[in-house]
Coordinates of C-alpha atoms in Angstrom, one line a residue:
Chain A
M1 CA 16.3 -25.1 4.1
I2 CA 14.6 -23.5 1.1
R3 CA 17.1 -23.0 -1.7
Y4 CA 15.2 -21.6 -4.6
C5 CA 12.5 -19.2 -5.7
L6 CA 11.2 -18.2 -9.1
I7 CA 11.5 -14.7 -10.5
N8 CA 9.6 -14.3 -13.8
G9 CA 9.8 -18.0 -14.3
V10 CA 13.6 -18.3 -13.6
L11 CA 14.7 -20.6 -10.9
T12 CA 16.8 -18.4 -8.6
D13 CA 18.9 -18.9 -5.5
A14 CA 16.6 -17.6 -2.8
A15 CA 19.4 -16.2 -0.7
Q16 CA 20.5 -13.9 -3.5
A17 CA 17.0 -13.3 -5.0
S18 CA 16.1 -9.6 -5.4
I19 CA 14.1 -7.2 -7.5
G20 CA 15.2 -4.0 -9.2
L21 CA 14.5 -0.7 -7.4
S22 CA 12.2 0.6 -10.1
D23 CA 9.6 -2.1 -9.4
L24 CA 6.2 -0.6 -8.6
G25 CA 5.6 -3.1 -5.9
L26 CA 8.4 -1.5 -4.0
L27 CA 8.0 2.1 -5.1
R28 CA 4.3 2.4 -5.1
G29 CA 2.9 -0.6 -3.2
Y30 CA 1.3 -1.6 -6.5
G31 CA 1.1 -5.4 -6.2
I32 CA -1.0 -8.3 -5.3
F33 CA -0.1 -11.7 -3.8
D34 CA -1.5 -14.9 -2.6
Y35 CA -0.4 -17.5 -0.1
F36 CA -1.3 -21.1 0.3
L37 CA -0.1 -24.2 2.1
V38 CA 1.3 -27.4 0.6
R39 CA 0.8 -30.7 2.3
R40 CA 2.4 -33.9 1.2
G41 CA 3.6 -32.1 -1.9
M42 CA 0.1 -31.0 -2.9
P43 CA -0.9 -27.3 -2.9
M44 CA -4.1 -27.2 -0.9
F45 CA -7.3 -25.9 -2.8
F46 CA -4.9 -25.0 -5.6
D47 CA -7.5 -23.8 -8.1
D48 CA -9.2 -21.6 -5.6
Y49 CA -6.0 -19.8 -4.8
L50 CA -4.9 -19.4 -8.4
D51 CA -8.4 -18.1 -9.3
R52 CA -8.2 -15.5 -6.6
F53 CA -4.7 -14.5 -7.6
S54 CA -5.9 -14.0 -11.1
R55 CA -8.9 -12.0 -9.9
S56 CA -6.8 -9.7 -7.8
A57 CA -4.5 -9.1 -10.8
A58 CA -7.5 -8.2 -13.0
L59 CA -8.9 -5.8 -10.4
L60 CA -5.6 -3.9 -10.5
G61 CA -5.5 -4.0 -14.3
L62 CA -2.4 -6.3 -14.2
E63 CA -2.0 -9.0 -16.8
L64 CA -0.6 -12.3 -15.5
P65 CA 2.4 -13.0 -17.8
V66 CA 1.7 -16.7 -17.6
S67 CA -1.5 -18.8 -17.9
L68 CA -2.7 -20.5 -14.8
P69 CA -1.8 -24.0 -16.0
E70 CA 1.7 -22.6 -16.8
L71 CA 1.9 -21.0 -13.3
K72 CA 0.9 -24.4 -11.8
A73 CA 3.6 -26.1 -13.6
H74 CA 6.1 -23.5 -12.4
I75 CA 5.0 -24.0 -8.8
F76 CA 5.4 -27.8 -9.1
R77 CA 8.9 -27.2 -10.6
L78 CA 9.8 -25.0 -7.6
L79 CA 8.4 -27.5 -5.1
E80 CA 10.5 -30.2 -6.8
A81 CA 13.6 -28.1 -6.8
N82 CA 13.3 -27.4 -3.1
G83 CA 12.2 -30.9 -2.2
L84 CA 9.9 -30.1 0.7
S85 CA 6.6 -31.7 1.0
D86 CA 5.0 -29.6 3.7
T87 CA 5.5 -25.9 3.1
A88 CA 3.9 -22.6 2.1
I89 CA 4.0 -20.8 -1.2
R90 CA 3.7 -17.0 -1.7
L91 CA 2.8 -15.7 -5.2
L92 CA 3.6 -12.0 -5.9
L93 CA 2.7 -9.9 -8.9
T94 CA 3.7 -6.3 -9.2
G95 CA 3.2 -3.4 -11.6
G96 CA 6.7 -4.1 -13.0
Y97 CA 9.6 -1.9 -13.7
A98 CA 8.6 1.7 -14.3
E99 CA 11.0 4.3 -15.7
D100 CA 8.6 7.1 -14.6
S101 CA 8.2 5.4 -11.1
Y102 CA 4.4 5.4 -11.6
T103 CA 3.0 3.8 -14.7
P104 CA 2.6 0.0 -14.7
T105 CA 4.5 -1.8 -17.4
H106 CA 5.2 -5.5 -17.8
P107 CA 4.4 -7.1 -14.4
N108 CA 7.0 -9.0 -12.4
W109 CA 5.9 -12.3 -11.0
I110 CA 7.6 -14.1 -8.2
V111 CA 7.0 -17.4 -6.4
M112 CA 8.6 -17.8 -3.0
Q113 CA 8.6 -20.8 -0.8
H114 CA 8.5 -20.7 3.0
P115 CA 8.8 -23.3 5.8
M116 CA 5.4 -24.5 7.0
P117 CA 4.5 -21.8 9.6
Q118 CA 3.1 -22.8 13.0
V119 CA 0.2 -21.2 14.9
P120 CA 0.8 -21.6 18.6
A121 CA -1.3 -24.6 19.7
R122 CA -2.5 -22.6 22.7
Q123 CA -4.4 -20.3 20.4
H124 CA -6.6 -23.0 19.0
A125 CA -7.0 -24.7 22.4
E126 CA -8.0 -21.5 24.3
G127 CA -9.1 -19.1 21.7
I128 CA -7.8 -15.6 21.2
K129 CA -8.6 -12.0 21.9
L130 CA -9.3 -9.5 19.1
M131 CA -8.8 -5.7 19.3
L132 CA -11.4 -3.6 17.5
Y133 CA -9.9 -0.9 15.2
R134 CA -11.7 1.4 12.9
H135 CA -10.5 0.9 9.4
V136 CA -11.7 -0.3 6.0
R137 CA -9.0 -1.9 3.8
E138 CA -8.5 -0.2 0.5
L139 CA -9.9 -2.3 -2.3
P140 CA -10.8 -5.0 0.2
E141 CA -11.8 -7.6 -2.5
V142 CA -8.2 -7.4 -3.8
K143 CA -5.4 -9.3 -2.0
S144 CA -3.1 -6.4 -2.4
T145 CA 0.2 -6.1 -0.7
N146 CA -1.0 -3.0 1.3
Y147 CA -0.7 -3.8 5.0
L148 CA 0.0 -0.2 6.2
T149 CA -2.6 -0.2 8.9
G150 CA -2.3 -3.9 9.9
I151 CA 1.4 -3.6 10.5
R152 CA 1.4 -0.1 12.0
I153 CA -0.9 -1.2 14.8
R154 CA 1.0 -4.3 15.8
E155 CA 2.4 -2.7 19.0
A156 CA -1.1 -1.6 20.0
L157 CA -2.3 -5.2 19.5
K158 CA 0.6 -6.5 21.6
S159 CA -0.3 -4.0 24.4
A160 CA -3.9 -5.2 24.3
G161 CA -2.9 -8.8 24.4
A162 CA -4.7 -9.4 21.1
P163 CA -2.9 -11.4 18.5
E164 CA -5.2 -10.1 15.8
V165 CA -7.3 -7.0 15.0
L166 CA -11.0 -6.8 14.1
Y167 CA -11.7 -4.0 11.6
H168 CA -15.0 -2.0 11.7
D169 CA -16.3 1.1 10.1
G170 CA -18.1 2.5 13.1
R171 CA -21.3 0.5 12.3
C172 CA -20.3 -2.9 10.9
V173 CA -17.4 -5.2 11.5
S174 CA -15.6 -6.5 8.4
E175 CA -12.5 -8.7 8.8
S176 CA -9.1 -9.0 10.5
A177 CA -5.9 -8.0 8.8
R178 CA -5.3 -11.5 7.4
S179 CA -8.4 -13.4 8.3
N180 CA -12.2 -13.5 7.9
F181 CA -14.5 -13.1 10.9
Y182 CA -17.7 -14.9 11.9
I183 CA -20.2 -15.0 14.7
I184 CA -22.6 -17.8 15.8
T185 CA -25.8 -16.3 17.1
Q186 CA -27.7 -17.5 20.1
E187 CA -30.0 -19.2 17.5
G188 CA -27.1 -21.1 16.1
V189 CA -26.9 -19.1 12.8
L190 CA -23.4 -18.5 11.3
V191 CA -23.1 -14.8 10.2
T192 CA -20.2 -13.4 8.3
P193 CA -19.8 -10.2 6.3
R194 CA -20.4 -10.5 2.6
D195 CA -19.1 -7.2 1.2
K196 CA -15.9 -5.1 1.6
V197 CA -13.9 -8.1 2.8
L198 CA -11.4 -10.4 1.1
H199 CA -13.2 -13.6 0.1
G200 CA -10.9 -16.2 1.7
V201 CA -10.4 -19.6 0.3
T202 CA -10.7 -21.0 3.8
R203 CA -13.9 -19.0 4.2
K204 CA -15.3 -20.7 1.2
Q205 CA -14.5 -24.1 2.5
V206 CA -15.8 -23.4 6.0
L207 CA -19.1 -22.0 4.7
Q208 CA -19.5 -25.2 2.7
S209 CA -18.8 -27.3 5.8
A210 CA -21.3 -25.3 7.7
R211 CA -24.0 -25.9 5.1
E212 CA -23.2 -29.6 5.0
I213 CA -23.4 -29.9 8.7
G214 CA -26.8 -28.1 8.6
I215 CA -25.7 -24.8 10.3
P216 CA -27.7 -21.9 8.7
V217 CA -25.4 -19.4 7.0
E218 CA -26.0 -15.7 6.5
E219 CA -23.6 -13.7 4.5
R220 CA -24.6 -10.1 5.2
E221 CA -23.7 -6.9 7.0
L222 CA -22.6 -7.8 10.6
L223 CA -23.3 -5.0 13.0
L224 CA -21.0 -4.1 15.9
T225 CA -24.1 -4.2 18.1
E226 CA -24.5 -7.9 17.3
L227 CA -21.3 -8.8 19.0
P228 CA -22.4 -8.7 22.7
A229 CA -25.2 -11.3 21.9
A230 CA -22.9 -13.7 20.0
A231 CA -22.7 -17.2 21.3
E232 CA -19.4 -17.9 19.6
T233 CA -17.0 -16.0 17.3
F234 CA -14.0 -17.1 15.3
L235 CA -11.6 -16.3 12.5
T236 CA -10.5 -18.3 9.5
S237 CA -7.4 -18.0 7.4
T238 CA -5.1 -20.2 5.3
L239 CA -2.7 -20.4 8.1
K240 CA -5.1 -20.5 11.1
G241 CA -7.9 -22.7 9.7
V242 CA -10.7 -22.1 12.2
L243 CA -9.5 -20.1 15.1
P244 CA -11.9 -19.5 18.1
V245 CA -12.2 -15.9 19.3
V246 CA -13.1 -15.7 23.0
Q247 CA -12.7 -12.0 23.7
I248 CA -13.2 -8.8 21.7
D249 CA -11.7 -5.7 23.5
E250 CA -13.3 -6.1 26.9
L251 CA -16.3 -8.2 25.7
R252 CA -16.1 -11.9 26.7
I253 CA -17.7 -14.1 24.2
G254 CA -20.0 -16.9 25.5
S255 CA -18.3 -18.8 28.2
G256 CA -14.8 -17.4 27.4
A257 CA -13.7 -20.7 25.9
P258 CA -14.0 -22.0 22.3
G259 CA -17.6 -22.9 21.6
P260 CA -19.0 -26.2 20.3
I261 CA -19.9 -25.0 16.8
S262 CA -16.4 -23.4 16.2
T263 CA -14.9 -26.6 17.3
R264 CA -17.1 -28.7 15.0
L265 CA -16.3 -26.4 12.1
G266 CA -12.6 -26.7 12.8
E267 CA -12.9 -30.5 12.7
A268 CA -15.0 -30.3 9.5
F269 CA -12.4 -28.1 7.8
R270 CA -9.5 -30.4 8.7
A271 CA -11.6 -33.3 7.3
R272 CA -12.0 -31.3 4.0
V273 CA -8.3 -30.8 3.9
E274 CA -7.8 -34.5 4.2
A275 CA -10.5 -35.3 1.6
Y276 CA -8.9 -32.8 -0.8
L277 CA -5.6 -34.6 -0.4
Q278 CA -7.2 -38.0 -1.1
Q279 CA -9.0 -36.7 -4.2
Q280 CA -5.8 -35.4 -5.8
N281 CA -4.5 -38.9 -6.5
L282 CA -0.9 -37.6 -6.6
P283 CA 1.1 -39.1 -9.4
E284 CA 4.2 -40.9 -8.2
E285 CA 6.6 -38.2 -9.4
R286 CA 5.0 -35.5 -7.3
E287 CA 5.5 -37.5 -4.1
F288 CA 8.9 -36.1 -3.2
Chain B
M1 CA 22.9 9.2 -17.5
I2 CA 22.5 8.3 -13.8
R3 CA 25.1 5.8 -12.8
Y4 CA 24.7 5.4 -9.0
C5 CA 22.2 5.0 -6.2
L6 CA 22.6 4.4 -2.5
I7 CA 21.4 1.3 -0.7
N8 CA 21.8 1.5 3.0
G9 CA 24.6 4.0 2.5
V10 CA 26.5 2.0 0.0
L11 CA 27.1 3.6 -3.4
T12 CA 25.7 1.0 -5.9
D13 CA 25.5 0.8 -9.7
A14 CA 22.0 1.9 -10.4
A15 CA 21.5 -0.5 -13.3
Q16 CA 22.2 -3.4 -11.0
A17 CA 20.6 -2.1 -7.9
S18 CA 18.1 -4.3 -6.2
I19 CA 16.5 -5.3 -3.0
G20 CA 15.9 -8.7 -1.5
L21 CA 12.5 -10.3 -1.8
S22 CA 11.8 -10.4 1.9
D23 CA 11.7 -6.6 2.1
L24 CA 8.5 -5.4 3.6
G25 CA 8.2 -2.5 1.2
L26 CA 7.8 -5.1 -1.5
L27 CA 5.9 -7.8 0.3
R28 CA 3.5 -5.6 2.4
G29 CA 3.7 -2.1 1.0
Y30 CA 5.2 -1.0 4.3
G31 CA 7.4 1.9 3.3
I32 CA 7.6 5.7 3.1
F33 CA 9.4 7.9 0.7
D34 CA 10.0 11.5 -0.3
Y35 CA 10.9 13.2 -3.5
F36 CA 12.5 16.6 -4.2
L37 CA 14.2 18.5 -6.9
V38 CA 17.8 19.6 -7.1
R39 CA 18.7 22.8 -8.9
R40 CA 22.3 23.9 -9.6
G41 CA 23.4 21.1 -7.3
M42 CA 21.3 22.3 -4.4
P43 CA 18.4 20.2 -3.1
M44 CA 15.4 22.6 -2.9
F45 CA 13.9 23.2 0.5
F46 CA 16.1 20.4 1.7
D47 CA 15.3 20.6 5.5
D48 CA 11.6 20.7 4.8
Y49 CA 11.7 17.5 2.8
L50 CA 14.0 15.7 5.3
D51 CA 11.8 16.8 8.2
R52 CA 8.8 15.3 6.4
F53 CA 10.6 12.1 5.6
S54 CA 11.5 11.7 9.2
R55 CA 7.9 12.5 10.3
S56 CA 6.5 9.9 7.9
A57 CA 9.0 7.3 9.2
A58 CA 8.0 8.1 12.8
L59 CA 4.3 7.7 12.0
L60 CA 4.9 4.2 10.7
G61 CA 7.1 3.4 13.7
L62 CA 10.2 3.1 11.5
E63 CA 13.5 4.3 12.8
L64 CA 15.7 6.1 10.3
P65 CA 19.1 4.2 10.4
V66 CA 21.0 7.5 9.9
S67 CA 20.6 11.0 11.4
L68 CA 19.3 13.7 9.1
P69 CA 22.8 15.4 8.9
E70 CA 24.3 12.1 7.9
L71 CA 21.5 11.5 5.3
K72 CA 22.2 15.0 3.9
A73 CA 25.9 14.1 3.6
H74 CA 25.0 10.9 1.8
I75 CA 22.8 12.7 -0.6
F76 CA 25.5 15.2 -1.5
R77 CA 27.9 12.3 -2.0
L78 CA 25.4 10.7 -4.4
L79 CA 24.9 14.0 -6.3
E80 CA 28.7 14.3 -6.6
A81 CA 29.1 10.8 -7.8
N82 CA 26.5 11.2 -10.5
G83 CA 27.7 14.7 -11.4
L84 CA 24.3 16.1 -12.4
S85 CA 23.3 19.6 -11.2
D86 CA 19.6 19.5 -12.1
T87 CA 17.9 16.3 -11.1
A88 CA 15.4 14.7 -8.7
I89 CA 16.0 12.6 -5.7
R90 CA 13.8 9.9 -4.2
L91 CA 14.3 8.7 -0.7
L92 CA 12.8 5.4 0.3
L93 CA 12.6 3.7 3.7
T94 CA 11.0 0.3 4.2
G95 CA 10.1 -2.0 7.0
G96 CA 13.3 -4.0 6.2
Y97 CA 13.9 -7.7 5.6
A98 CA 11.4 -9.8 7.5
E99 CA 11.8 -13.5 8.0
D100 CA 8.1 -13.9 8.8
S101 CA 7.1 -11.6 5.9
Y102 CA 5.2 -9.4 8.3
T103 CA 7.1 -7.9 11.2
P104 CA 9.3 -4.8 10.6
T105 CA 13.0 -5.3 11.4
H106 CA 15.9 -3.0 10.6
P107 CA 14.7 -0.6 7.9
N108 CA 16.2 -0.5 4.5
W109 CA 16.9 3.0 3.2
I110 CA 17.5 3.9 -0.4
V111 CA 18.4 7.1 -2.2
M112 CA 17.7 7.1 -6.0
Q113 CA 18.4 9.8 -8.4
H114 CA 16.3 10.6 -11.5
P115 CA 16.6 12.9 -14.5
M116 CA 14.8 16.2 -13.9
P117 CA 11.2 15.4 -15.0
Q118 CA 9.3 17.8 -17.2
V119 CA 5.7 18.8 -16.9
P120 CA 4.2 19.5 -20.3
A121 CA 4.4 23.3 -20.8
R122 CA 0.8 23.3 -22.1
Q123 CA -0.5 22.2 -18.7
H124 CA 0.8 25.4 -17.0
A125 CA -0.2 27.6 -20.0
E126 CA -3.8 26.3 -20.3
G127 CA -4.5 24.7 -17.0
I128 CA -5.7 21.1 -16.6
K129 CA -8.9 19.1 -15.9
L130 CA -9.4 17.1 -12.7
M131 CA -11.6 14.0 -12.3
L132 CA -13.5 13.7 -9.0
Y133 CA -13.1 10.3 -7.3
R134 CA -14.3 9.2 -4.0
H135 CA -11.4 8.0 -1.9
V136 CA -9.5 9.0 1.3
R137 CA -5.8 8.0 1.3
E138 CA -4.9 5.6 4.1
L139 CA -2.9 7.5 6.7
P140 CA -3.0 10.6 4.5
E141 CA -0.5 12.5 6.7
V142 CA 2.1 9.9 5.9
K143 CA 4.0 9.9 2.5
S144 CA 3.6 6.2 2.3
T145 CA 4.4 4.2 -0.9
N146 CA 0.7 3.2 -1.1
Y147 CA -0.7 4.4 -4.5
L148 CA -3.1 1.5 -5.1
T149 CA -6.1 3.8 -6.0
G150 CA -4.1 6.5 -7.8
I151 CA -2.5 4.0 -10.1
R152 CA -5.5 1.8 -10.5
I153 CA -7.7 4.7 -11.9
R154 CA -5.1 5.9 -14.4
E155 CA -7.1 4.6 -17.4
A156 CA -10.3 6.2 -16.1
L157 CA -8.4 9.5 -15.9
K158 CA -7.1 9.1 -19.4
S159 CA -10.6 8.4 -20.7
A160 CA -11.8 11.5 -18.9
G161 CA -9.0 13.7 -20.4
A162 CA -8.0 14.5 -16.8
P163 CA -4.2 14.3 -16.1
E164 CA -5.0 14.2 -12.3
V165 CA -7.6 13.1 -9.9
L166 CA -9.4 15.1 -7.1
Y167 CA -10.2 12.9 -4.1
H168 CA -13.3 13.5 -2.0
D169 CA -15.2 11.7 0.7
G170 CA -18.7 12.5 -0.5
R171 CA -18.8 15.8 1.4
C172 CA -15.3 17.4 1.3
V173 CA -12.6 17.4 -1.3
S174 CA -9.1 16.6 0.0
E175 CA -6.2 16.3 -2.4
S176 CA -5.0 14.8 -5.6
A177 CA -2.9 11.6 -5.8
R178 CA 0.4 13.4 -5.7
S179 CA -0.6 17.1 -5.2
N180 CA -2.5 19.5 -2.9
F181 CA -5.6 21.3 -4.0
Y182 CA -6.8 24.9 -3.5
I183 CA -9.6 27.2 -4.5
I184 CA -9.7 30.9 -4.7
T185 CA -13.2 32.1 -3.7
Q186 CA -15.1 34.9 -5.4
E187 CA -13.9 37.1 -2.5
G188 CA -10.3 36.3 -3.3
V189 CA -9.7 34.0 -0.3
L190 CA -7.4 31.0 -0.8
V191 CA -9.0 27.9 0.7
T192 CA -7.2 24.5 1.1
P193 CA -8.0 21.5 3.2
R194 CA -6.2 21.3 6.5
D195 CA -6.8 17.7 7.6
K196 CA -6.5 14.3 6.1
V197 CA -4.1 15.5 3.4
L198 CA -0.4 15.3 2.9
H199 CA 1.2 18.5 4.0
G200 CA 3.2 19.3 0.9
V201 CA 6.5 21.2 1.0
T202 CA 5.3 23.2 -2.0
R203 CA 2.0 23.8 -0.2
K204 CA 3.9 25.3 2.7
Q205 CA 5.9 27.6 0.4
V206 CA 2.8 28.7 -1.6
L207 CA 0.8 29.4 1.5
Q208 CA 3.7 31.6 2.7
S209 CA 3.8 33.4 -0.6
A210 CA 0.0 34.0 -0.5
R211 CA 0.3 35.5 3.0
E212 CA 3.2 37.7 1.9
I213 CA 1.2 38.9 -1.1
G214 CA -1.8 39.7 1.1
I215 CA -4.1 36.9 -0.1
P216 CA -6.2 35.7 2.9
V217 CA -5.6 32.0 3.6
E218 CA -8.1 29.6 5.1
E219 CA -6.9 26.1 6.0
R220 CA -10.1 24.2 6.7
E221 CA -12.7 21.7 5.4
L222 CA -13.3 22.4 1.7
L223 CA -16.8 21.3 0.7
L224 CA -17.6 19.8 -2.7
T225 CA -20.5 22.3 -2.8
E226 CA -18.0 25.2 -2.8
L227 CA -16.4 24.1 -6.1
P228 CA -19.1 25.6 -8.5
A229 CA -18.6 29.1 -6.9
A230 CA -14.8 29.0 -7.1
A231 CA -13.2 31.8 -9.1
E232 CA -10.0 29.8 -9.5
T233 CA -8.6 26.4 -8.6
F234 CA -5.1 24.9 -8.7
L235 CA -2.8 22.2 -7.5
T236 CA 0.7 22.3 -6.1
S237 CA 3.4 19.7 -6.0
T238 CA 7.1 19.4 -6.0
L239 CA 7.1 18.6 -9.7
K240 CA 4.3 20.9 -10.8
G241 CA 4.8 24.0 -8.7
V242 CA 1.5 25.8 -9.0
L243 CA -0.6 24.2 -11.7
P244 CA -3.9 25.9 -12.7
V245 CA -7.0 23.7 -12.8
V246 CA -9.7 25.0 -15.2
Q247 CA -12.1 22.1 -15.2
I248 CA -13.4 19.5 -12.6
D249 CA -15.4 16.8 -14.2
E250 CA -18.0 18.8 -16.2
L251 CA -17.6 22.0 -14.1
R252 CA -15.7 24.8 -15.8
I253 CA -13.9 26.9 -13.3
G254 CA -14.1 30.7 -13.9
S255 CA -13.3 31.7 -17.4
G256 CA -11.9 28.2 -18.2
A257 CA -8.4 29.6 -18.4
P258 CA -5.7 30.0 -15.6
G259 CA -6.8 32.8 -13.3
P260 CA -4.8 35.9 -12.2
I261 CA -4.2 34.8 -8.6
S262 CA -3.0 31.3 -9.6
T263 CA -0.7 32.9 -12.0
R264 CA 0.6 35.3 -9.4
L265 CA 1.2 32.5 -6.9
G266 CA 3.1 30.5 -9.6
E267 CA 5.4 33.5 -10.1
A268 CA 5.8 34.0 -6.4
F269 CA 6.7 30.4 -5.9
R270 CA 9.3 30.5 -8.6
A271 CA 10.7 33.6 -6.9
R272 CA 11.0 31.7 -3.7
V273 CA 12.9 28.9 -5.4
E274 CA 15.3 31.5 -6.8
A275 CA 15.6 33.2 -3.4
Y276 CA 16.3 29.8 -1.7
L277 CA 19.1 29.1 -4.2
Q278 CA 20.6 32.5 -3.5
Q279 CA 20.5 32.1 0.2
Q280 CA 22.3 28.8 0.2
N281 CA 25.6 30.4 -0.8
L282 CA 26.9 27.2 -2.3
P283 CA 30.4 26.4 -1.4
E284 CA 32.7 26.1 -4.5
E285 CA 33.0 22.3 -4.3
R286 CA 29.3 21.7 -4.6
E287 CA 28.9 23.6 -7.9
F288 CA 29.5 20.6 -10.1

């Protein structure tokens, strides 16, 4: 049971929490967010997420009303108030209240806490199907709140039996609605798009794992025509970690089951999560 | 002083009105809206705006929780409660409250009233400058709440001395952030993009005026390369009516002053507004 959230730094009853109607996040979709998991009371890869939140804000010309250390302190305060050690945190920053319904003012910032979400175990065990869809996210480097296309096509995804989408521009594939995308070539090279995608925090960790393991990494354009020859494909996201992809539209990838390199990277990522937790050396008062 | 708004049909104090944080309009930019003027207590081109609102909703797979006649009755109720005869109304429909922060549920619908906005008189008298910017709105036929690009470039517009933008895709021009765009060719033909633009209600009225006056109308692709030869250019929107454009980036259009056909269409549009008001034959109780 999550009791509180933070609205502009004020601890607020989550059940009653609301935002005024002139907020530009609501009226004009002018907002950014970020989302991370908390394990044993510790926000995972905390600095990476806060850096990205701050970068997204800057790219929309929004000034964060608090410094990142202050934001951190607020987040720990919220975690303590709610008393859950395994959970998820959503940060939201909007263009603020606008009298003219258009021009950003003083941003509103919100911290919401969610129960730890579960990815169906079957998805990791068996891998999932993706549906190709032609779309390039607007300002893809910004973690904006704009999910018009991703949400609009959810029924088409369901009909296709594909839990996630794979966006492309007719020539290159880019990313999923909430995940990064990768292939392993027949030569054992990991390829993932470099530009016009959101630079995921999990992506960063998984690429580091790959390099440590000795898997060659290429961040570059990834052509649609490279998919049929892929030995393995997978997604990464905060929530999913490394999630094997075994089918893209009617194309079966490899043997149709999660491949060995995806599996190894998934293990390596979980080890990084564990190592991160060990390194943090939680002070006693944060172990609630 | 505007005292009330409507939230899901409930008359609410506008100063206190708010929406819960799990609303998908806020969290995911998943919402549509519409906006129209009210003159002498009468919503202008009311059915056209409600039809478009309903169309936008359908294109995002959102079901309007009230029928259009019920929505009309609610709007009149709000107008009566606030007691202003010249004003603007904003309708908003979102994906509703989502426990998973992603999947649309029962939509929230909101009716907000605003003071009648003013366009600086100088803009109509002298015409304005547009700044070209490469961008295609996501789902352009939908009046969604997504204004990421339009709002993000506002400082660049200001620096350029351009009150509005003109979007293009590298080959064709499409529309402004909140207005439709038109040229008058040297042969006196009105050309305006047909596809990948929002079909404005003012656009519809102005095209009807043009046909009545005997100006040939072409709804088709409008190439960037056609701009230098244009005799006149202008925008239309609910708020602006017909607004002459006299400069696009460094290109001066015609004489650099509002042209005769734009001026005539502006007059014709104002006459249509007047005729609409006459036709409505307001019942006594609505003349507040």
